[in-house]
N, CA, C and O atoms as a MOPAC input file, in Angstrom:
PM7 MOZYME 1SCF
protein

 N     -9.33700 1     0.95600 1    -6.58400 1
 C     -8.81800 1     2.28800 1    -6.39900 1
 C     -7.30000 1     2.23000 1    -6.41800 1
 O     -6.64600 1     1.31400 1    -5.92100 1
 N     -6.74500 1     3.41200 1    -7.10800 1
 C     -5.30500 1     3.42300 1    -6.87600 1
 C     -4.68400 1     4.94700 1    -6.32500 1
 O     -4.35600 1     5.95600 1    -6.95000 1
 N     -4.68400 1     4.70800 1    -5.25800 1
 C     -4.06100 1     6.29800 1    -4.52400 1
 C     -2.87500 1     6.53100 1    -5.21100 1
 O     -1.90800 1     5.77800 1    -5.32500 1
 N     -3.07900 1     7.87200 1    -5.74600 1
 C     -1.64900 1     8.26400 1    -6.47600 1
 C     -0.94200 1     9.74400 1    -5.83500 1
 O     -0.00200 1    10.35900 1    -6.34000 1
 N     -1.69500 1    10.10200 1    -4.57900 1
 C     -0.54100 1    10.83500 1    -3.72400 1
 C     -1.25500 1    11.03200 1    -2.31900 1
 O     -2.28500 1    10.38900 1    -2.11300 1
 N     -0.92400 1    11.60700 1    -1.66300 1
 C     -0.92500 1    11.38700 1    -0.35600 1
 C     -2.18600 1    12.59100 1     0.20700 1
 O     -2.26000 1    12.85000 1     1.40800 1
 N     -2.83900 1    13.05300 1    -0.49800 1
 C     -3.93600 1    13.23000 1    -0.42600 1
 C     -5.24400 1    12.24100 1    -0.64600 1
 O     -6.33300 1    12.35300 1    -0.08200 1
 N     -4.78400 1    11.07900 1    -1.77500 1
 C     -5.82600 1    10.39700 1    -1.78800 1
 C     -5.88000 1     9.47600 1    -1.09700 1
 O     -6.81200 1     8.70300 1    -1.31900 1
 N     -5.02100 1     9.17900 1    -0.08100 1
 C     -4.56200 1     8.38500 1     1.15200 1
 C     -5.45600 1     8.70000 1     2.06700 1
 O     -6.14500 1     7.98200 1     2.79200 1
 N     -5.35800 1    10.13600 1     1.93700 1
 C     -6.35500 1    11.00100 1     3.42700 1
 C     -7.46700 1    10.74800 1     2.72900 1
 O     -8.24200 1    10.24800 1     3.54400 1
 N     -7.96100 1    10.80500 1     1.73700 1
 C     -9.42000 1    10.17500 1     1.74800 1
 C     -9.90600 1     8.93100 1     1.99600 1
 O    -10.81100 1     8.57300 1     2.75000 1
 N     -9.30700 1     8.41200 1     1.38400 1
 C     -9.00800 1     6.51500 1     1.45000 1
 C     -9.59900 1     6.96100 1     2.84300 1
 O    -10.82000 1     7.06300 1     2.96100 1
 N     -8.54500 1     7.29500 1     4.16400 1
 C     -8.40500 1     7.24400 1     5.27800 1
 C     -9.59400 1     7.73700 1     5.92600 1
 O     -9.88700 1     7.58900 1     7.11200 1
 N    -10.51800 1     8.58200 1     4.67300 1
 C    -11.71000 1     8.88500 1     5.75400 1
 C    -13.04000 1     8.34100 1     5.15500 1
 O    -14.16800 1     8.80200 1     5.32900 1
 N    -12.63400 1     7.16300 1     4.34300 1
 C    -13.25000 1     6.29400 1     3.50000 1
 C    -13.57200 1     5.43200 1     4.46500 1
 O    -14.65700 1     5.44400 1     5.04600 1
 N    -12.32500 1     4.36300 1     4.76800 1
 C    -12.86900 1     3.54800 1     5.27500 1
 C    -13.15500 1     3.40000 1     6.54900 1
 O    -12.54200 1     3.96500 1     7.45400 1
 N    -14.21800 1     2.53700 1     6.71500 1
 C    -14.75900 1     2.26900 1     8.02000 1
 C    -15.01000 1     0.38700 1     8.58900 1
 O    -15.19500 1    -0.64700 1     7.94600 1
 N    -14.92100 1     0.61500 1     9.71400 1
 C    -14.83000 1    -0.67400 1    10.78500 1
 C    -16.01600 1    -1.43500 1     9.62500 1
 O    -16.70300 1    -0.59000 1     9.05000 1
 N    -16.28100 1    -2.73000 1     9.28200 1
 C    -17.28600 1    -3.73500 1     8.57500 1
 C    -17.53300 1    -3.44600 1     7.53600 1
 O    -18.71800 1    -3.55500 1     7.22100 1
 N    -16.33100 1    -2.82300 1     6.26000 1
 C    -16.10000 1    -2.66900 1     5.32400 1
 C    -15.00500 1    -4.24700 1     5.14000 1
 O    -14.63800 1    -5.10900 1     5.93700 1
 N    -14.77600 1    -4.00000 1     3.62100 1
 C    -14.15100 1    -5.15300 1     3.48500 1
 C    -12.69800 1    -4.62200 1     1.93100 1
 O    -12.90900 1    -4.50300 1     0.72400 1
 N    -11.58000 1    -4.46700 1     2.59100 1
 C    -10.29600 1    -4.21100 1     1.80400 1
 C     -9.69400 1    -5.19000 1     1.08400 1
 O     -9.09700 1    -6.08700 1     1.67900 1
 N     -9.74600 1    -5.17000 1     0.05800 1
 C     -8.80500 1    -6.33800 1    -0.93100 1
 C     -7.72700 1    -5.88700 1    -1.16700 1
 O     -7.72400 1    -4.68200 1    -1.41900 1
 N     -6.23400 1    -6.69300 1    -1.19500 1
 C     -4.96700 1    -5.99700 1    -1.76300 1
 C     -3.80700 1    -7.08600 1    -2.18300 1
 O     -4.28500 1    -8.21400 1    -2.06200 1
 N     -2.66600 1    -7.12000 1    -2.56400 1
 C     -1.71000 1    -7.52000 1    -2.64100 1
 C     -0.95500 1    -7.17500 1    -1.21300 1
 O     -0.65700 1    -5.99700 1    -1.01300 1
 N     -0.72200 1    -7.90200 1    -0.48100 1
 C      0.70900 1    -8.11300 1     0.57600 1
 C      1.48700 1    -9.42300 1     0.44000 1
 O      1.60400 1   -10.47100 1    -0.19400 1
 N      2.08100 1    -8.45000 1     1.75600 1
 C      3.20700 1    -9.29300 1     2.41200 1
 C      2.87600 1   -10.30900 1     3.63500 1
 O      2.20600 1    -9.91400 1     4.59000 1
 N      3.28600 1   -11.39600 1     3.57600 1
 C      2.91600 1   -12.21100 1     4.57800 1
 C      4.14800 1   -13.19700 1     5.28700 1
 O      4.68800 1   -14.10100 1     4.64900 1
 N      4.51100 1   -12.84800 1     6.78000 1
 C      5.82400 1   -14.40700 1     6.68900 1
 C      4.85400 1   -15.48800 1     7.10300 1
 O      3.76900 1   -15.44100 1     7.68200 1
 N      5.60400 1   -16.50400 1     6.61300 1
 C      4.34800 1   -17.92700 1     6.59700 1
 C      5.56900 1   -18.66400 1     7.12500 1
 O      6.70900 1   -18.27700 1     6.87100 1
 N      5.28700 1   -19.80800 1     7.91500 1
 C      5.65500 1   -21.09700 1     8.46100 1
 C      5.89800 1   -21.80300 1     7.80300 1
 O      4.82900 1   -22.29100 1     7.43600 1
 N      7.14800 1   -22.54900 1     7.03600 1
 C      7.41300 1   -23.49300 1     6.46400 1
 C      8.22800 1   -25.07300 1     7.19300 1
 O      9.33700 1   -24.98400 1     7.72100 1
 N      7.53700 1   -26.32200 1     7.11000 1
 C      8.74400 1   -27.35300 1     7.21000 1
 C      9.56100 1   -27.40400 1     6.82400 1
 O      9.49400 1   -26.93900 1     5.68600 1
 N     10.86000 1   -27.85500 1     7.15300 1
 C     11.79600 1   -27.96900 1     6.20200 1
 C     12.26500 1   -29.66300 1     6.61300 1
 O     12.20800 1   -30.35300 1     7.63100 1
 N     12.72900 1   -29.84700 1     5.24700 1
 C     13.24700 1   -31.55900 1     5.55600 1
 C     14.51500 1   -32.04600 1     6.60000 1
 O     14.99200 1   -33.17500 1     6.49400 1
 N     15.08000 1   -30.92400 1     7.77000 1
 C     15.38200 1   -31.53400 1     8.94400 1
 C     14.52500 1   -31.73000 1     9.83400 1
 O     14.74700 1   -32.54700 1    10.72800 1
 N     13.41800 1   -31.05000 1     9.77600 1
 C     12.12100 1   -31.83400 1    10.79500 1
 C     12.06300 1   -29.97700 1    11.47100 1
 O     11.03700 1   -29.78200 1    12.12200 1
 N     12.71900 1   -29.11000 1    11.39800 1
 C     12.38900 1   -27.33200 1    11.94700 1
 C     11.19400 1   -26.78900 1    10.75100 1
 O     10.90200 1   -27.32200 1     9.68000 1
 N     10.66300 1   -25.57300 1    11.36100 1
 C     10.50700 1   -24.66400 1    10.74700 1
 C     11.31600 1   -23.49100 1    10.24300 1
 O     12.24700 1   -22.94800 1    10.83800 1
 N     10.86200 1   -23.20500 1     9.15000 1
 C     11.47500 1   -22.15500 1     8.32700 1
 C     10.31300 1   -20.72800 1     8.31700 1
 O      9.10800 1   -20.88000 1     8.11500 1
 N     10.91100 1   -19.48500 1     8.55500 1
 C      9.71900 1   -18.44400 1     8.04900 1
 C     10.35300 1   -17.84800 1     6.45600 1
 O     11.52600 1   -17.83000 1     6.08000 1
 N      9.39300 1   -17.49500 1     5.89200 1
 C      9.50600 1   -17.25400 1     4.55300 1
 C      8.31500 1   -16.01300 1     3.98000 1
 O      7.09400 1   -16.13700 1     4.08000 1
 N      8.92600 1   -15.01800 1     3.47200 1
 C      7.82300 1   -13.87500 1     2.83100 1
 C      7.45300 1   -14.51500 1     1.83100 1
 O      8.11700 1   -15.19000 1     1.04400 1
 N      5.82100 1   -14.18500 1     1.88600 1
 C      5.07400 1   -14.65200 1     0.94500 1
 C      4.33100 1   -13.40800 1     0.17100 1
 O      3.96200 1   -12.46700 1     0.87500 1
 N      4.09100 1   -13.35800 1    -1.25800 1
 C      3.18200 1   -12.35900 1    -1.40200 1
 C      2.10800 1   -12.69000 1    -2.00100 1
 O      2.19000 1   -13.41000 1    -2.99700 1
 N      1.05200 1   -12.31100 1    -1.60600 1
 C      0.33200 1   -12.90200 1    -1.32700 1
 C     -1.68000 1   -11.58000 1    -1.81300 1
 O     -1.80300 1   -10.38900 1    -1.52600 1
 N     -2.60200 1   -12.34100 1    -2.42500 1
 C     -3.35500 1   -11.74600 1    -2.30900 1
 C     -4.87300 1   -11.68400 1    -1.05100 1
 O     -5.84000 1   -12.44200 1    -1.12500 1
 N     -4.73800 1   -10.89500 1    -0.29100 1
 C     -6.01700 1   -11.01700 1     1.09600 1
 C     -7.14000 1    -9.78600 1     1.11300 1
 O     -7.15300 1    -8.61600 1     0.72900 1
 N     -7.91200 1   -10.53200 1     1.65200 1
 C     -9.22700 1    -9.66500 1     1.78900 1
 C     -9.69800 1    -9.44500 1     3.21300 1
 O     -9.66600 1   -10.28200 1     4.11500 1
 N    -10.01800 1    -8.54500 1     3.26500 1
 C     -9.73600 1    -8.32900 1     5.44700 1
 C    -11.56700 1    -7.63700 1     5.37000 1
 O    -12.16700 1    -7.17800 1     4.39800 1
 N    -11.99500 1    -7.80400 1     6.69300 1
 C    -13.36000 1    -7.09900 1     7.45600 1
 C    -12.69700 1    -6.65200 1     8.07900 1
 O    -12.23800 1    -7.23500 1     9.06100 1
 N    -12.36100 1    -5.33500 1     7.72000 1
 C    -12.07000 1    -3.70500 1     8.64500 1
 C    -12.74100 1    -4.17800 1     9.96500 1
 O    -13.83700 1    -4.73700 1    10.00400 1
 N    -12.01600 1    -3.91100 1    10.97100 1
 C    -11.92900 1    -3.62300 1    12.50600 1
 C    -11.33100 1    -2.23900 1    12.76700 1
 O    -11.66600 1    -1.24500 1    13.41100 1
 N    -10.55000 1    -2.51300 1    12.18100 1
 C     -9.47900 1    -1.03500 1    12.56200 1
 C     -8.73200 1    -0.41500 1    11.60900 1
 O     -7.85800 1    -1.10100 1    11.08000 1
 N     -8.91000 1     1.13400 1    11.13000 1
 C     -7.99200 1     1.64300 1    10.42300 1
 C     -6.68500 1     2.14000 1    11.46900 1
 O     -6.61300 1     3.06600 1    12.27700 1
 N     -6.13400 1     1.54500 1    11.23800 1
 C     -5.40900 1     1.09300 1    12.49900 1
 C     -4.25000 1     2.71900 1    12.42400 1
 O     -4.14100 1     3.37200 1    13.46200 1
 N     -3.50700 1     3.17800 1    11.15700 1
 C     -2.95400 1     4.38100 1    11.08500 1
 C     -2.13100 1     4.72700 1     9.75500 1
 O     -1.49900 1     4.02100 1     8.96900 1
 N     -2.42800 1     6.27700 1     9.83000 1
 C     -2.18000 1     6.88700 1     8.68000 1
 C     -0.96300 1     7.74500 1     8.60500 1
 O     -0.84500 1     8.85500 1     9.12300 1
 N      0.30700 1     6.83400 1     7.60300 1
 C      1.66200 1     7.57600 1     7.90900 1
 C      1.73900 1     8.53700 1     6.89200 1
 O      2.29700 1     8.41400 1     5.80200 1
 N      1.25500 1     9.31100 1     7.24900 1
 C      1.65300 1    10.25300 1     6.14500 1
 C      2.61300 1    10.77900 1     6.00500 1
 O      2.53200 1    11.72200 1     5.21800 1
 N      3.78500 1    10.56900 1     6.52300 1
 C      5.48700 1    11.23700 1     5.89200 1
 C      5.78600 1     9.72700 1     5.21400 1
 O      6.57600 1     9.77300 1     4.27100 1
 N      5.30800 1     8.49600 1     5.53200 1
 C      5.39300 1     7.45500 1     4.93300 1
 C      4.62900 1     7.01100 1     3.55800 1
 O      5.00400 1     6.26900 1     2.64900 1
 N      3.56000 1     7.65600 1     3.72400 1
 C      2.09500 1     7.70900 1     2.56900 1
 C      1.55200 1     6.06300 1     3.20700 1
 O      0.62800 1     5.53900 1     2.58400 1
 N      1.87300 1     5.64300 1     3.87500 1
 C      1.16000 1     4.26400 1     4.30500 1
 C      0.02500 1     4.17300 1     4.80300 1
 O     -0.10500 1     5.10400 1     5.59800 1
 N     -0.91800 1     3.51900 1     4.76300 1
 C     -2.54000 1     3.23300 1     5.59100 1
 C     -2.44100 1     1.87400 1     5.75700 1
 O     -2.27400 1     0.99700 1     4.90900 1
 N     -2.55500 1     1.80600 1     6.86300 1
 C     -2.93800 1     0.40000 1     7.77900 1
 C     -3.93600 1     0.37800 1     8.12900 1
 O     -4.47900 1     1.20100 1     8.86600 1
 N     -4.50500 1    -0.85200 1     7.53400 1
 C     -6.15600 1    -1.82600 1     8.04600 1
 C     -5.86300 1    -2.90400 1     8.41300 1
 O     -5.27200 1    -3.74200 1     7.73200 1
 N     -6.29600 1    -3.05100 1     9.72400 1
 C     -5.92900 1    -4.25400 1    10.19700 1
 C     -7.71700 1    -5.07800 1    10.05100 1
 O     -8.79700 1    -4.52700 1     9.84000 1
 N     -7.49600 1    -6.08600 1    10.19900 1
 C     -9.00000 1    -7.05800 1    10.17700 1
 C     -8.71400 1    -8.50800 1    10.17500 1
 O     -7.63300 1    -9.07100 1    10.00100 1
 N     -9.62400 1    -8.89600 1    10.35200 1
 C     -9.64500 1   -10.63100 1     9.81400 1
 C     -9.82300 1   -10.73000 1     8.24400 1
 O    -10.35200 1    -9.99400 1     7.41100 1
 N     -8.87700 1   -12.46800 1     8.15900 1
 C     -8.77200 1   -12.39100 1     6.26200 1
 C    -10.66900 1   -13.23000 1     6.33500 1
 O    -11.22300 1   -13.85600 1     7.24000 1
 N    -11.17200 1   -12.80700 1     4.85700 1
 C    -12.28300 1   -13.22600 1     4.64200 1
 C    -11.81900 1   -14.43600 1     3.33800 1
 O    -12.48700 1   -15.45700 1     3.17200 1
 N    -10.97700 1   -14.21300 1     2.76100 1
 C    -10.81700 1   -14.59800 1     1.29500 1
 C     -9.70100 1   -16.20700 1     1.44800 1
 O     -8.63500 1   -16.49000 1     1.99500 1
 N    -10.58100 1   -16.81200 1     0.72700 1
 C     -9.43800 1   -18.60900 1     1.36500 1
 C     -8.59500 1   -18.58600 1     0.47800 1
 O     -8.74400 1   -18.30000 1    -0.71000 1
 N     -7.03700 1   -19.09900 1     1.42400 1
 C     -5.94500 1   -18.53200 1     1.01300 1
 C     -4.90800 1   -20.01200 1     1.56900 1
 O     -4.99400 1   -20.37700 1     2.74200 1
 N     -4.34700 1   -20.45300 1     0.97400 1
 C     -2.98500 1   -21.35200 1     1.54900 1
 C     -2.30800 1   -21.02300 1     2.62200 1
 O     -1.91200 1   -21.82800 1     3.46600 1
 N     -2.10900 1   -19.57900 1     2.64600 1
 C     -0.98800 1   -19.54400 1     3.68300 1
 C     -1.64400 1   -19.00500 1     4.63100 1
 O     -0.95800 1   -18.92200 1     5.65000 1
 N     -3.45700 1   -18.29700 1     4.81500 1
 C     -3.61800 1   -17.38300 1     5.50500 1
 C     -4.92300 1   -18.18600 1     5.91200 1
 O     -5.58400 1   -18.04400 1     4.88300 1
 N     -5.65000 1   -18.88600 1     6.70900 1
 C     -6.77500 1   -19.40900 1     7.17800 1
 C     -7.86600 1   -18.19200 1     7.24300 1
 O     -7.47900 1   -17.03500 1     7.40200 1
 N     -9.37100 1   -18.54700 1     7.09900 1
 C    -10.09500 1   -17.62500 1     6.91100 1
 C    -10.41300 1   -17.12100 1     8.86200 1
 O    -10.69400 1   -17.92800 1     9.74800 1
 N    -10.30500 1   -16.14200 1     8.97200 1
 C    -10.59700 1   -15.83900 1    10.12200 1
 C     -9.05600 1   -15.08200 1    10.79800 1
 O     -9.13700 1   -14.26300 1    11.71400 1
 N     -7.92200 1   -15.42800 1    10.29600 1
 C     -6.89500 1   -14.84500 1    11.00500 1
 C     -6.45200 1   -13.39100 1    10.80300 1
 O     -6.67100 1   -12.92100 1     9.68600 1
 N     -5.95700 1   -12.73500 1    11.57000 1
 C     -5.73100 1   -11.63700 1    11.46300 1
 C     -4.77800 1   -11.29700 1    10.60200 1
 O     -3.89600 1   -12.11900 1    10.35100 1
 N     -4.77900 1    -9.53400 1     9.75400 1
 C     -3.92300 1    -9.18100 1     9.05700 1
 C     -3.84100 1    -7.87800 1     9.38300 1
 O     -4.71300 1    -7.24000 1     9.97200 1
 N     -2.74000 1    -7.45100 1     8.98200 1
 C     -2.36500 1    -5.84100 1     8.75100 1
 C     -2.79400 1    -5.59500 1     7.12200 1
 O     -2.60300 1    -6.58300 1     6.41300 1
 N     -3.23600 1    -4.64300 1     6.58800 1
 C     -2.77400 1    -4.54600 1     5.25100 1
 C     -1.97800 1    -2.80600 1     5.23100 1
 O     -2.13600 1    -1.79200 1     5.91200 1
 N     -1.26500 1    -3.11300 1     4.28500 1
 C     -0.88600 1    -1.69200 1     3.97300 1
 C     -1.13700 1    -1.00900 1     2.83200 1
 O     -0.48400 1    -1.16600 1     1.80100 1
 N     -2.21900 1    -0.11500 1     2.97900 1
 C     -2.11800 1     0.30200 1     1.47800 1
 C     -1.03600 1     1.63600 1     0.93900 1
 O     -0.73600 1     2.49400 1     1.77000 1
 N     -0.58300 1     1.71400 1    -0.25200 1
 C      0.66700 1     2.65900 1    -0.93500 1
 C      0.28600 1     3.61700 1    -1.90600 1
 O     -0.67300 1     3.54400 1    -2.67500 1
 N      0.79700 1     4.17100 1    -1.84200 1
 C      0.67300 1     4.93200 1    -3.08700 1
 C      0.77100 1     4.10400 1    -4.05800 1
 O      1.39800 1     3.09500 1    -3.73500 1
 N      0.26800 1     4.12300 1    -5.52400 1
 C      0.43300 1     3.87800 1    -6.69600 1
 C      0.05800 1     1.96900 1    -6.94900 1
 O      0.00200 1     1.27500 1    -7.96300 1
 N     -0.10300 1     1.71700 1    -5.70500 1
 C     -0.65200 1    -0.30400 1    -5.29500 1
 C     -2.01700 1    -0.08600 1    -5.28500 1
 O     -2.41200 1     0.56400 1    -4.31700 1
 N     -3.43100 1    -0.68800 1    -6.64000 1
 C     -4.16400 1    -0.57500 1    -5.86300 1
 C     -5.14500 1    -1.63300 1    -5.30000 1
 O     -4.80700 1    -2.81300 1    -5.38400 1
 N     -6.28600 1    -1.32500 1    -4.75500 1
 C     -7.12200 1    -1.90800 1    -4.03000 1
 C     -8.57900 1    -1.85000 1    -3.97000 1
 O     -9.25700 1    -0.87600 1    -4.29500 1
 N     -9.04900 1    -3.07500 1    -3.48800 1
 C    -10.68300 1    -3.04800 1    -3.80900 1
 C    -11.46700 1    -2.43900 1    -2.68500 1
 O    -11.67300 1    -3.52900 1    -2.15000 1
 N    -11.89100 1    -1.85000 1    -2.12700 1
 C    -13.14400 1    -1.98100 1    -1.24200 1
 C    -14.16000 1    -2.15400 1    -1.59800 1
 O    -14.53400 1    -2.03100 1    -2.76400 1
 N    -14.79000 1    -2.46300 1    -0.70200 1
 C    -15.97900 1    -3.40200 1    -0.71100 1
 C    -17.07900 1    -2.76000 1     0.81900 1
 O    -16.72000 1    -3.07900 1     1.95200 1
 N    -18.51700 1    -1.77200 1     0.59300 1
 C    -18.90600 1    -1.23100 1     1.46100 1
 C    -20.54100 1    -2.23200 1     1.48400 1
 O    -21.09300 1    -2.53300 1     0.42500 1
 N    -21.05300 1    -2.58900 1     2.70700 1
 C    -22.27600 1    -3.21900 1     2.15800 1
 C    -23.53400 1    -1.98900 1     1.86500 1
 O    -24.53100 1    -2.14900 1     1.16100 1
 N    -23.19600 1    -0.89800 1     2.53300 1
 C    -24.17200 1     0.44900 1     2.25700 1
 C    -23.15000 1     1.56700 1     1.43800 1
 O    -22.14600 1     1.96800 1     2.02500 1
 N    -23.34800 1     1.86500 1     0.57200 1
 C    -22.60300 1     3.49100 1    -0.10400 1
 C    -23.68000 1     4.53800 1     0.55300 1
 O    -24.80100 1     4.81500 1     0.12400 1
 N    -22.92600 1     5.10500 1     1.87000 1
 C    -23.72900 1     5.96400 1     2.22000 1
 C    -23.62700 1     7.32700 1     1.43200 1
 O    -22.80100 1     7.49600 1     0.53600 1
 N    -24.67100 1     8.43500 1     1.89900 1
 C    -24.08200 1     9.78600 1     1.47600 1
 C    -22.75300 1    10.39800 1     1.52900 1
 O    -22.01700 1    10.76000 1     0.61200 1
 N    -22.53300 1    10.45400 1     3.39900 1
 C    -21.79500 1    10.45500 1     3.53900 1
 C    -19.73200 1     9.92100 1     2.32100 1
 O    -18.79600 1    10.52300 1     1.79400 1
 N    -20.11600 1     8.75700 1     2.50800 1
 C    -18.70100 1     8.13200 1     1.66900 1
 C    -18.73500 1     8.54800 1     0.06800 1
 O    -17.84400 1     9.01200 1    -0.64300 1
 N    -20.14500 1     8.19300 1    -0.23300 1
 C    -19.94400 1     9.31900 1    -1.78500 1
 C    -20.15800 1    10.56900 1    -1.72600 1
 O    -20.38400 1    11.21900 1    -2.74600 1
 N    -20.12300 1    11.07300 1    -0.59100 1
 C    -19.32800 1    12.85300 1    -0.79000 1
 C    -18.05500 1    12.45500 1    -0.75100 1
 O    -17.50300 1    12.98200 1    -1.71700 1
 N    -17.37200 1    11.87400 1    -0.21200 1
 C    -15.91500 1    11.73000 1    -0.06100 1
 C    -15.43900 1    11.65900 1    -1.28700 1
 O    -14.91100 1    12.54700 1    -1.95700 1
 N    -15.76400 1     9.97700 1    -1.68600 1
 C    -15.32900 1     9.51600 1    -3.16800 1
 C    -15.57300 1    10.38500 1    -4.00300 1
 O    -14.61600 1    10.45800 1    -4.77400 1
 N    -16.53700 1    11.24900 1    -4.31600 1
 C    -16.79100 1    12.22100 1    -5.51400 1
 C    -15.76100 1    13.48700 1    -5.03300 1
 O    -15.22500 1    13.98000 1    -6.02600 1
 N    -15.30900 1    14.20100 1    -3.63700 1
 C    -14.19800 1    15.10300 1    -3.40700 1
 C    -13.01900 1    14.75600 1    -3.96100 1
 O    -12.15000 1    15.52500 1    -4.37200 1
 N    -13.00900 1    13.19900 1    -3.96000 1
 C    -11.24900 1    12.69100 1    -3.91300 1
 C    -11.03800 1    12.80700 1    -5.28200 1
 O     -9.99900 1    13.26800 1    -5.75500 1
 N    -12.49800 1    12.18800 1    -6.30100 1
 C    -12.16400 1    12.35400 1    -8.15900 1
 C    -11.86300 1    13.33700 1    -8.92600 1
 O    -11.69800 1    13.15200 1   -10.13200 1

C-alpha cells in the first residue's frame, strides 16, 4: 500500500490492528565498535517487519502513523524479537500482512480505493 494523503492514513489507521504484521523501510540508530575500543551510534536504514501491539498514534497535522511491535523479519542490526516504532508517510509504501481479511477490514480497504 502507498498512502498518498492523509485520508488514506485515517484508513490505514482504522486498518490496522494489534497481531497484524507491518512491513516498511525505516530508520534505525544501531550500536557500532569503533577501533578505540567505544561505541559509536549510527542511523541505519533499514528494512523491518513488526507484530502490531500497538497503533501507537496518528499525527495527522504530521500525516505520520506509528506502529509500534516486535521485529519478526531477521535483520543485522535488529534481533528478531526487539522492539520497533515504525512510521508510516505519505507517499512510503508498505506491506501488511492480516492472518484473517475480515468483513469488517475489506469494507475499509474497498472505502479507501
Amino acid at each position: 500500500m502507498i498512502p498518498v494523503d492523509s485520508d488514506d492514513l485515517w484508513y490505514v489507521y482504522n486498518l490496522i490492528s494489534p497481531g497484524d504484521s507491518v512491513m516498511a523501510v525505516t530508520v534505525r540508530k544501531v550500536l557500532r565498535d569503533v577501533a578505540s575500543g567505544g561505541r559509536d551510534a549510527e542511523r541505519v536504514k533499514l528494512k523491518l517487519e513488526v507484530k502490531v501491539e500497538e497503533v501507537a498514534d496518528y499525527d495527522k497535522v504530521g500525516d505520520v502513523l506509528r506502529i509500534r511491535g516486535k521485529n519478526i523479519l531477521e535483520n543485522e542490526h535488529v534481533k528478531i524479537g526487539q522492539y520497533h516504532t515504525l512510521e508510516l508517510e505519505l507517499h512510503r509504501p508498505f506491506v501488511l500482512r492480516k492472518d484473517v481479511w475480515d468483513s469488517l477490514a475489506l469494507h475499509v480497504l474497498q472505502q479507501a480505493s
